[in-house]
PDB file of C-alpha atoms in Angstrom:
ATOM      1  CA  MET O  12      91.525  91.206 141.983  1.00  0.00           C
ATOM      2  CA  MET O  13      93.387  93.991 140.205  1.00  0.00           C
ATOM      3  CA  ASN O  14      92.264  97.551 140.526  1.00  0.00           C
ATOM      4  CA  SER O  15      92.664  99.212 137.126  1.00  0.00           C
ATOM      5  CA  SER O  16      92.930 102.673 138.681  1.00  0.00           C
ATOM      6  CA  ASP O  17      96.028 101.753 140.722  1.00  0.00           C
ATOM      7  CA  PRO O  18      99.037 102.078 138.366  1.00  0.00           C
ATOM      8  CA  SER O  19     101.307 100.060 140.667  1.00  0.00           C
ATOM      9  CA  GLN O  20      99.201  96.927 140.113  1.00  0.00           C
ATOM     10  CA  GLN O  21      98.910  97.154 136.325  1.00  0.00           C
ATOM     11  CA  MET O  22     100.932  94.757 134.196  1.00  0.00           C
ATOM     12  CA  ASP O  23     103.598  96.098 131.892  1.00  0.00           C
ATOM     13  CA  LEU O  24     102.316  94.543 128.657  1.00  0.00           C
ATOM     14  CA  PRO O  25     105.015  96.006 126.371  1.00  0.00           C
ATOM     15  CA  ALA O  26     107.738  94.515 128.583  1.00  0.00           C
ATOM     16  CA  LEU O  27     105.934  91.165 128.668  1.00  0.00           C
ATOM     17  CA  THR O  28     105.623  91.229 124.873  1.00  0.00           C
ATOM     18  CA  LYS O  29     109.329  91.967 124.568  1.00  0.00           C
ATOM     19  CA  GLY O  30     110.091  89.018 126.860  1.00  0.00           C
ATOM     20  CA  LEU O  31     107.798  86.776 124.809  1.00  0.00           C
ATOM     21  CA  SER O  32     109.547  87.879 121.616  1.00  0.00           C
ATOM     22  CA  LEU O  33     112.919  86.993 123.125  1.00  0.00           C
ATOM     23  CA  CYS O  34     111.696  83.536 124.211  1.00  0.00           C
ATOM     24  CA  VAL O  35     110.218  82.877 120.764  1.00  0.00           C
ATOM     25  CA  GLY O  36     113.485  83.992 119.144  1.00  0.00           C
ATOM     26  CA  ILE O  37     115.466  81.541 121.248  1.00  0.00           C
ATOM     27  CA  LEU O  38     113.020  78.771 120.338  1.00  0.00           C
ATOM     28  CA  VAL O  39     113.433  79.646 116.653  1.00  0.00           C
ATOM     29  CA  LEU O  40     117.205  79.286 117.031  1.00  0.00           C
ATOM     30  CA  ILE O  41     116.702  75.870 118.642  1.00  0.00           C
ATOM     31  CA  CYS O  42     114.325  74.906 115.819  1.00  0.00           C
ATOM     32  CA  CYS O  43     116.960  75.858 113.226  1.00  0.00           C
ATOM     33  CA  ILE O  44     119.623  73.783 114.953  1.00  0.00           C
ATOM     34  CA  VAL O  45     117.282  70.776 115.175  1.00  0.00           C
ATOM     35  CA  PHE O  46     116.337  71.161 111.503  1.00  0.00           C
ATOM     36  CA  MET O  47     119.948  71.397 110.340  1.00  0.00           C
ATOM     37  CA  SER O  48     121.058  68.421 112.397  1.00  0.00           C
ATOM     38  CA  SER O  49     118.117  66.191 111.497  1.00  0.00           C
ATOM     39  CA  SER O  50     118.060  66.861 107.743  1.00  0.00           C
ATOM     40  CA  GLY O  51     121.769  67.112 107.094  1.00  0.00           C
ATOM     41  CA  THR O  52     121.392  68.243 103.497  1.00  0.00           C
ATOM     42  CA  TYR O  53     123.202  71.233 102.061  1.00  0.00           C
ATOM     43  CA  ILE O  54     120.016  73.227 101.489  1.00  0.00           C
ATOM     44  CA  SER O  55     118.759  72.561 105.027  1.00  0.00           C
ATOM     45  CA  VAL O  56     122.023  73.886 106.450  1.00  0.00           C
ATOM     46  CA  VAL O  57     121.821  77.013 104.259  1.00  0.00           C
ATOM     47  CA  VAL O  58     118.162  77.647 105.171  1.00  0.00           C
ATOM     48  CA  GLY O  59     118.911  76.991 108.845  1.00  0.00           C
ATOM     49  CA  PHE O  60     121.875  79.368 108.971  1.00  0.00           C
ATOM     50  CA  GLU O  61     119.993  82.053 107.069  1.00  0.00           C
ATOM     51  CA  THR O  62     117.036  81.809 109.429  1.00  0.00           C
ATOM     52  CA  MET O  63     119.405  81.869 112.405  1.00  0.00           C
ATOM     53  CA  LEU O  64     121.110  85.001 111.049  1.00  0.00           C
ATOM     54  CA  PHE O  65     117.788  86.826 110.612  1.00  0.00           C
ATOM     55  CA  THR O  66     116.672  85.741 114.081  1.00  0.00           C
ATOM     56  CA  ILE O  67     119.934  86.846 115.710  1.00  0.00           C
ATOM     57  CA  ILE O  68     119.629  90.256 114.033  1.00  0.00           C
ATOM     58  CA  GLN O  69     116.095  90.550 115.397  1.00  0.00           C
ATOM     59  CA  LEU O  70     117.177  89.490 118.885  1.00  0.00           C
ATOM     60  CA  VAL O  71     120.016  92.031 118.897  1.00  0.00           C
ATOM     61  CA  ILE O  72     117.640  94.815 117.872  1.00  0.00           C
ATOM     62  CA  GLU O  73     114.968  93.624 120.313  1.00  0.00           C
ATOM     63  CA  THR O  74     117.301  93.555 123.320  1.00  0.00           C
ATOM     64  CA  GLN O  75     119.107  96.763 122.301  1.00  0.00           C
ATOM     65  CA  ALA O  76     122.211  94.648 122.957  1.00  0.00           C
ATOM     66  CA  PRO O  77     125.799  95.885 122.586  1.00  0.00           C
ATOM     67  CA  GLU O  78     125.808  99.460 121.387  1.00  0.00           C
ATOM     68  CA  SER O  79     128.650  98.784 118.933  1.00  0.00           C
ATOM     69  CA  VAL O  80     126.547  96.129 117.190  1.00  0.00           C
ATOM     70  CA  ILE O  81     123.529  98.447 117.054  1.00  0.00           C
ATOM     71  CA  GLU O  82     125.758 101.179 115.593  1.00  0.00           C
ATOM     72  CA  ASN O  83     126.977  98.748 112.898  1.00  0.00           C
ATOM     73  CA  ILE O  84     123.395  97.843 112.027  1.00  0.00           C
ATOM     74  CA  ARG O  85     122.402 101.516 112.074  1.00  0.00           C
ATOM     75  CA  SER O  86     125.249 102.467 109.727  1.00  0.00           C
ATOM     76  CA  SER O  87     124.926  99.559 107.300  1.00  0.00           C
ATOM     77  CA  LEU O  88     121.196  98.724 107.347  1.00  0.00           C
ATOM     78  CA  PRO O  89     119.287 101.534 109.088  1.00  0.00           C
ATOM     79  CA  VAL O  90     116.001 100.303 107.640  1.00  0.00           C
ATOM     80  CA  LEU O  91     116.127  97.311 110.024  1.00  0.00           C
ATOM     81  CA  LEU O  92     115.549  99.615 112.980  1.00  0.00           C
ATOM     82  CA  SER O  93     111.972 100.418 112.018  1.00  0.00           C
ATOM     83  CA  ALA O  94     108.915  98.492 113.168  1.00  0.00           C
ATOM     84  CA  PRO O  95     107.601  97.728 109.635  1.00  0.00           C
ATOM     85  CA  SER O  96     110.917  96.194 108.609  1.00  0.00           C
ATOM     86  CA  GLN O  97     110.919  94.095 111.785  1.00  0.00           C
ATOM     87  CA  ILE O  98     107.471  92.792 110.821  1.00  0.00           C
ATOM     88  CA  PHE O  99     108.723  92.021 107.308  1.00  0.00           C
ATOM     89  CA  LEU O 100     111.757  90.210 108.723  1.00  0.00           C
ATOM     90  CA  SER O 101     109.493  88.175 111.027  1.00  0.00           C
ATOM     91  CA  ILE O 102     107.320  87.147 108.083  1.00  0.00           C
ATOM     92  CA  LEU O 103     110.450  86.177 106.144  1.00  0.00           C
ATOM     93  CA  ILE O 104     111.573  84.058 109.092  1.00  0.00           C
ATOM     94  CA  CYS O 105     108.106  82.439 109.126  1.00  0.00           C
ATOM     95  CA  LEU O 106     108.431  81.482 105.479  1.00  0.00           C
ATOM     96  CA  PHE O 107     111.705  79.698 106.210  1.00  0.00           C
ATOM     97  CA  LEU O 108     110.216  78.064 109.301  1.00  0.00           C
ATOM     98  CA  PHE O 109     107.310  76.640 107.295  1.00  0.00           C
ATOM     99  CA  ALA O 110     109.926  74.662 105.327  1.00  0.00           C
ATOM    100  CA  MET O 111     111.250  73.049 108.522  1.00  0.00           C
ATOM    101  CA  TYR O 112     108.605  70.333 108.927  1.00  0.00           C
ATOM    102  CA  GLY O 113     106.587  69.875 112.155  1.00  0.00           C
ATOM    103  CA  PHE O 114     108.585  71.851 114.730  1.00  0.00           C
ATOM    104  CA  GLY O 115     109.260  74.598 112.186  1.00  0.00           C
ATOM    105  CA  ILE O 116     105.589  74.886 111.230  1.00  0.00           C
ATOM    106  CA  ALA O 117     104.595  75.129 114.899  1.00  0.00           C
ATOM    107  CA  MET O 118     107.255  77.813 115.460  1.00  0.00           C
ATOM    108  CA  ALA O 119     106.105  79.736 112.366  1.00  0.00           C
ATOM    109  CA  ILE O 120     102.563  79.859 113.757  1.00  0.00           C
ATOM    110  CA  ILE O 121     103.902  81.012 117.136  1.00  0.00           C
ATOM    111  CA  VAL O 122     106.028  83.701 115.427  1.00  0.00           C
ATOM    112  CA  LEU O 123     102.985  84.922 113.470  1.00  0.00           C
ATOM    113  CA  ALA O 124     100.980  85.085 116.707  1.00  0.00           C
ATOM    114  CA  THR O 125     103.822  87.037 118.337  1.00  0.00           C
ATOM    115  CA  VAL O 126     103.906  89.465 115.398  1.00  0.00           C
ATOM    116  CA  ALA O 127     100.146  89.959 115.720  1.00  0.00           C
ATOM    117  CA  LEU O 128     100.556  90.576 119.466  1.00  0.00           C
ATOM    118  CA  ASN O 129     103.368  93.079 118.797  1.00  0.00           C
ATOM    119  CA  ILE O 130     101.162  94.942 116.322  1.00  0.00           C
ATOM    120  CA  TYR O 131      98.324  94.991 118.854  1.00  0.00           C
ATOM    121  CA  ILE O 132     100.640  96.307 121.594  1.00  0.00           C
ATOM    122  CA  ALA O 133     102.075  98.920 119.203  1.00  0.00           C
ATOM    123  CA  ASN O 134      98.572 100.194 118.483  1.00  0.00           C
ATOM    124  CA  THR O 135      97.395  99.966 122.099  1.00  0.00           C
ATOM    125  CA  TYR O 136     100.542 101.410 123.688  1.00  0.00           C
ATOM    126  CA  PRO O 137     102.060 103.730 121.055  1.00  0.00           C
ATOM    127  CA  ASP O 138     104.669 104.995 123.524  1.00  0.00           C
ATOM    128  CA  ALA O 139     106.197 101.505 123.893  1.00  0.00           C
ATOM    129  CA  MET O 140     107.368 100.954 120.319  1.00  0.00           C
ATOM    130  CA  PRO O 141     109.303 104.175 119.763  1.00  0.00           C
ATOM    131  CA  GLN O 142     111.428 103.229 122.781  1.00  0.00           C
ATOM    132  CA  ARG O 143     112.162  99.845 121.244  1.00  0.00           C
ATOM    133  CA  TYR O 144     113.000 101.100 117.756  1.00  0.00           C
ATOM    134  CA  ALA O 145     114.016 104.709 118.405  1.00  0.00           C
ATOM    135  CA  TYR O 146     117.328 106.171 117.439  1.00  0.00           C
ATOM    136  CA  PRO O 147     119.409 107.483 120.317  1.00  0.00           C
ATOM    137  CA  ASP O 148     119.872 111.212 120.665  1.00  0.00           C
ATOM    138  CA  SER O 149     123.315 111.028 119.022  1.00  0.00           C
ATOM    139  CA  ALA O 150     121.754 110.038 115.686  1.00  0.00           C
ATOM    140  CA  THR O 151     119.546 113.125 115.531  1.00  0.00           C
ATOM    141  CA  SER O 152     121.960 115.556 117.185  1.00  0.00           C
ATOM    142  CA  ASP O 153     123.570 116.343 113.829  1.00  0.00           C
ATOM    143  CA  LEU O 154     120.210 117.525 112.520  1.00  0.00           C
ATOM    144  CA  GLU O 155     119.369 119.694 115.509  1.00  0.00           C
ATOM    145  CA  GLY O 156     121.317 122.893 115.716  1.00  0.00           C
ATOM    146  CA  HIS O 157     122.554 122.452 112.169  1.00  0.00           C
ATOM    147  CA  ASP O 158     123.531 125.621 110.385  1.00  0.00           C
ATOM    148  CA  SER O 159     121.222 127.040 107.749  1.00  0.00           C
ATOM    149  CA  THR O 160     123.291 125.913 104.757  1.00  0.00           C
ATOM    150  CA  PRO O 161     121.183 123.132 103.258  1.00  0.00           C
ATOM    151  CA  TYR O 162     124.048 121.266 101.590  1.00  0.00           C
ATOM    152  CA  ALA O 163     126.531 121.516 104.455  1.00  0.00           C
ATOM    153  CA  THR O 164     127.825 118.235 105.824  1.00  0.00           C
ATOM    154  CA  LYS O 165     129.234 117.636 109.285  1.00  0.00           C
ATOM    155  CA  VAL O 166     132.231 115.319 109.372  1.00  0.00           C
ATOM    156  CA  GLY O 167     133.996 114.763 112.673  1.00  0.00           C
ATOM    157  CA  GLY O 168     132.779 118.061 114.108  1.00  0.00           C
ATOM    158  CA  ALA O 169     133.893 120.119 111.082  1.00  0.00           C
ATOM    159  CA  THR O 170     131.351 121.547 108.646  1.00  0.00           C
ATOM    160  CA  LEU O 171     132.056 120.996 104.980  1.00  0.00           C
ATOM    161  CA  GLU O 172     130.224 123.389 102.708  1.00  0.00           C
ATOM    162  CA  PRO O 173     129.826 123.239  98.952  1.00  0.00           C
ATOM    163  CA  PRO O 174     131.897 125.615  96.821  1.00  0.00           C
ATOM    164  CA  VAL O 175     130.404 129.089  96.604  1.00  0.00           C
ATOM    165  CA  GLY O 176     128.182 129.581  93.606  1.00  0.00           C
ATOM    166  CA  GLN O 177     127.489 125.897  93.043  1.00  0.00           C
ATOM    167  CA  TYR O 178     124.021 124.906  94.207  1.00  0.00           C
ATOM    168  CA  SER O 179     124.109 127.332  97.118  1.00  0.00           C
ATOM    169  CA  GLY O 180     120.880 127.726  98.995  1.00  0.00           C
ATOM    170  CA  TYR O 181     117.932 126.124  97.315  1.00  0.00           C
ATOM    171  CA  ALA O 182     118.959 127.169  93.822  1.00  0.00           C
ATOM    172  CA  GLN O 183     118.572 124.506  91.196  1.00  0.00           C
ATOM    173  CA  PRO O 184     121.390 123.485  88.854  1.00  0.00           C
ATOM    174  CA  PRO O 185     121.370 125.172  85.455  1.00  0.00           C
ATOM    175  CA  GLN O 186     118.872 123.574  83.123  1.00  0.00           C
ATOM    176  CA  GLN O 187     120.222 121.997  79.968  1.00  0.00           C
ATOM    177  CA  HIS O 188     117.952 122.422  77.013  1.00  0.00           C
ATOM    178  CA  ALA O 189     117.729 119.905  74.238  1.00  0.00           C
ATOM    179  CA  PRO O 190     119.272 121.042  70.966  1.00  0.00           C
ATOM    180  CA  SER O 191     116.731 122.158  68.431  1.00  0.00           C
ATOM    181  CA  THR O 192     116.976 122.356  64.665  1.00  0.00           C
ATOM    182  CA  ALA O 193     117.713 126.062  65.012  1.00  0.00           C
ATOM    183  CA  ASP O 194     120.942 125.213  66.874  1.00  0.00           C
ATOM    184  CA  LEU O 195     122.192 123.125  63.953  1.00  0.00           C
TER     185      LEU O 195
END
């Protein structure tokens, strides 16, 4: 019997959910391979590869795998690093899985159950999800300690500032007025 007051005997549900997500992702990859090899049509190969690509992207983000790959994803598609976009991507994967007959339909239902479990864990343990989808300190370090010039840009350690007099501070650009009949 587990004593809920003893923290050493409590289960780490966020870690178990992450492990479940990884197992389900591997099963989805197997399902895609089975679907592509059993159907053999052009469209089944395209749907299978597309589903595999989405699943591999999710697995890379889930495992926080090679930092260079995460940096490429962060620079090209930073929206994929948020929890809502991961849910959307999972639902998109489910739609493709529903087209993969029996094994695909079963996997789609399992993926939907895993998404529901992830949402439950995110609401129950709010500290678990920011660790899974958080940006490292290097991504926010440019914002902290930034000089007070609002339009300054840091490039390779050097600060590039806009030309003096053009949109400095919070000043708005000059307003262009529409020509009236008096101007004609």
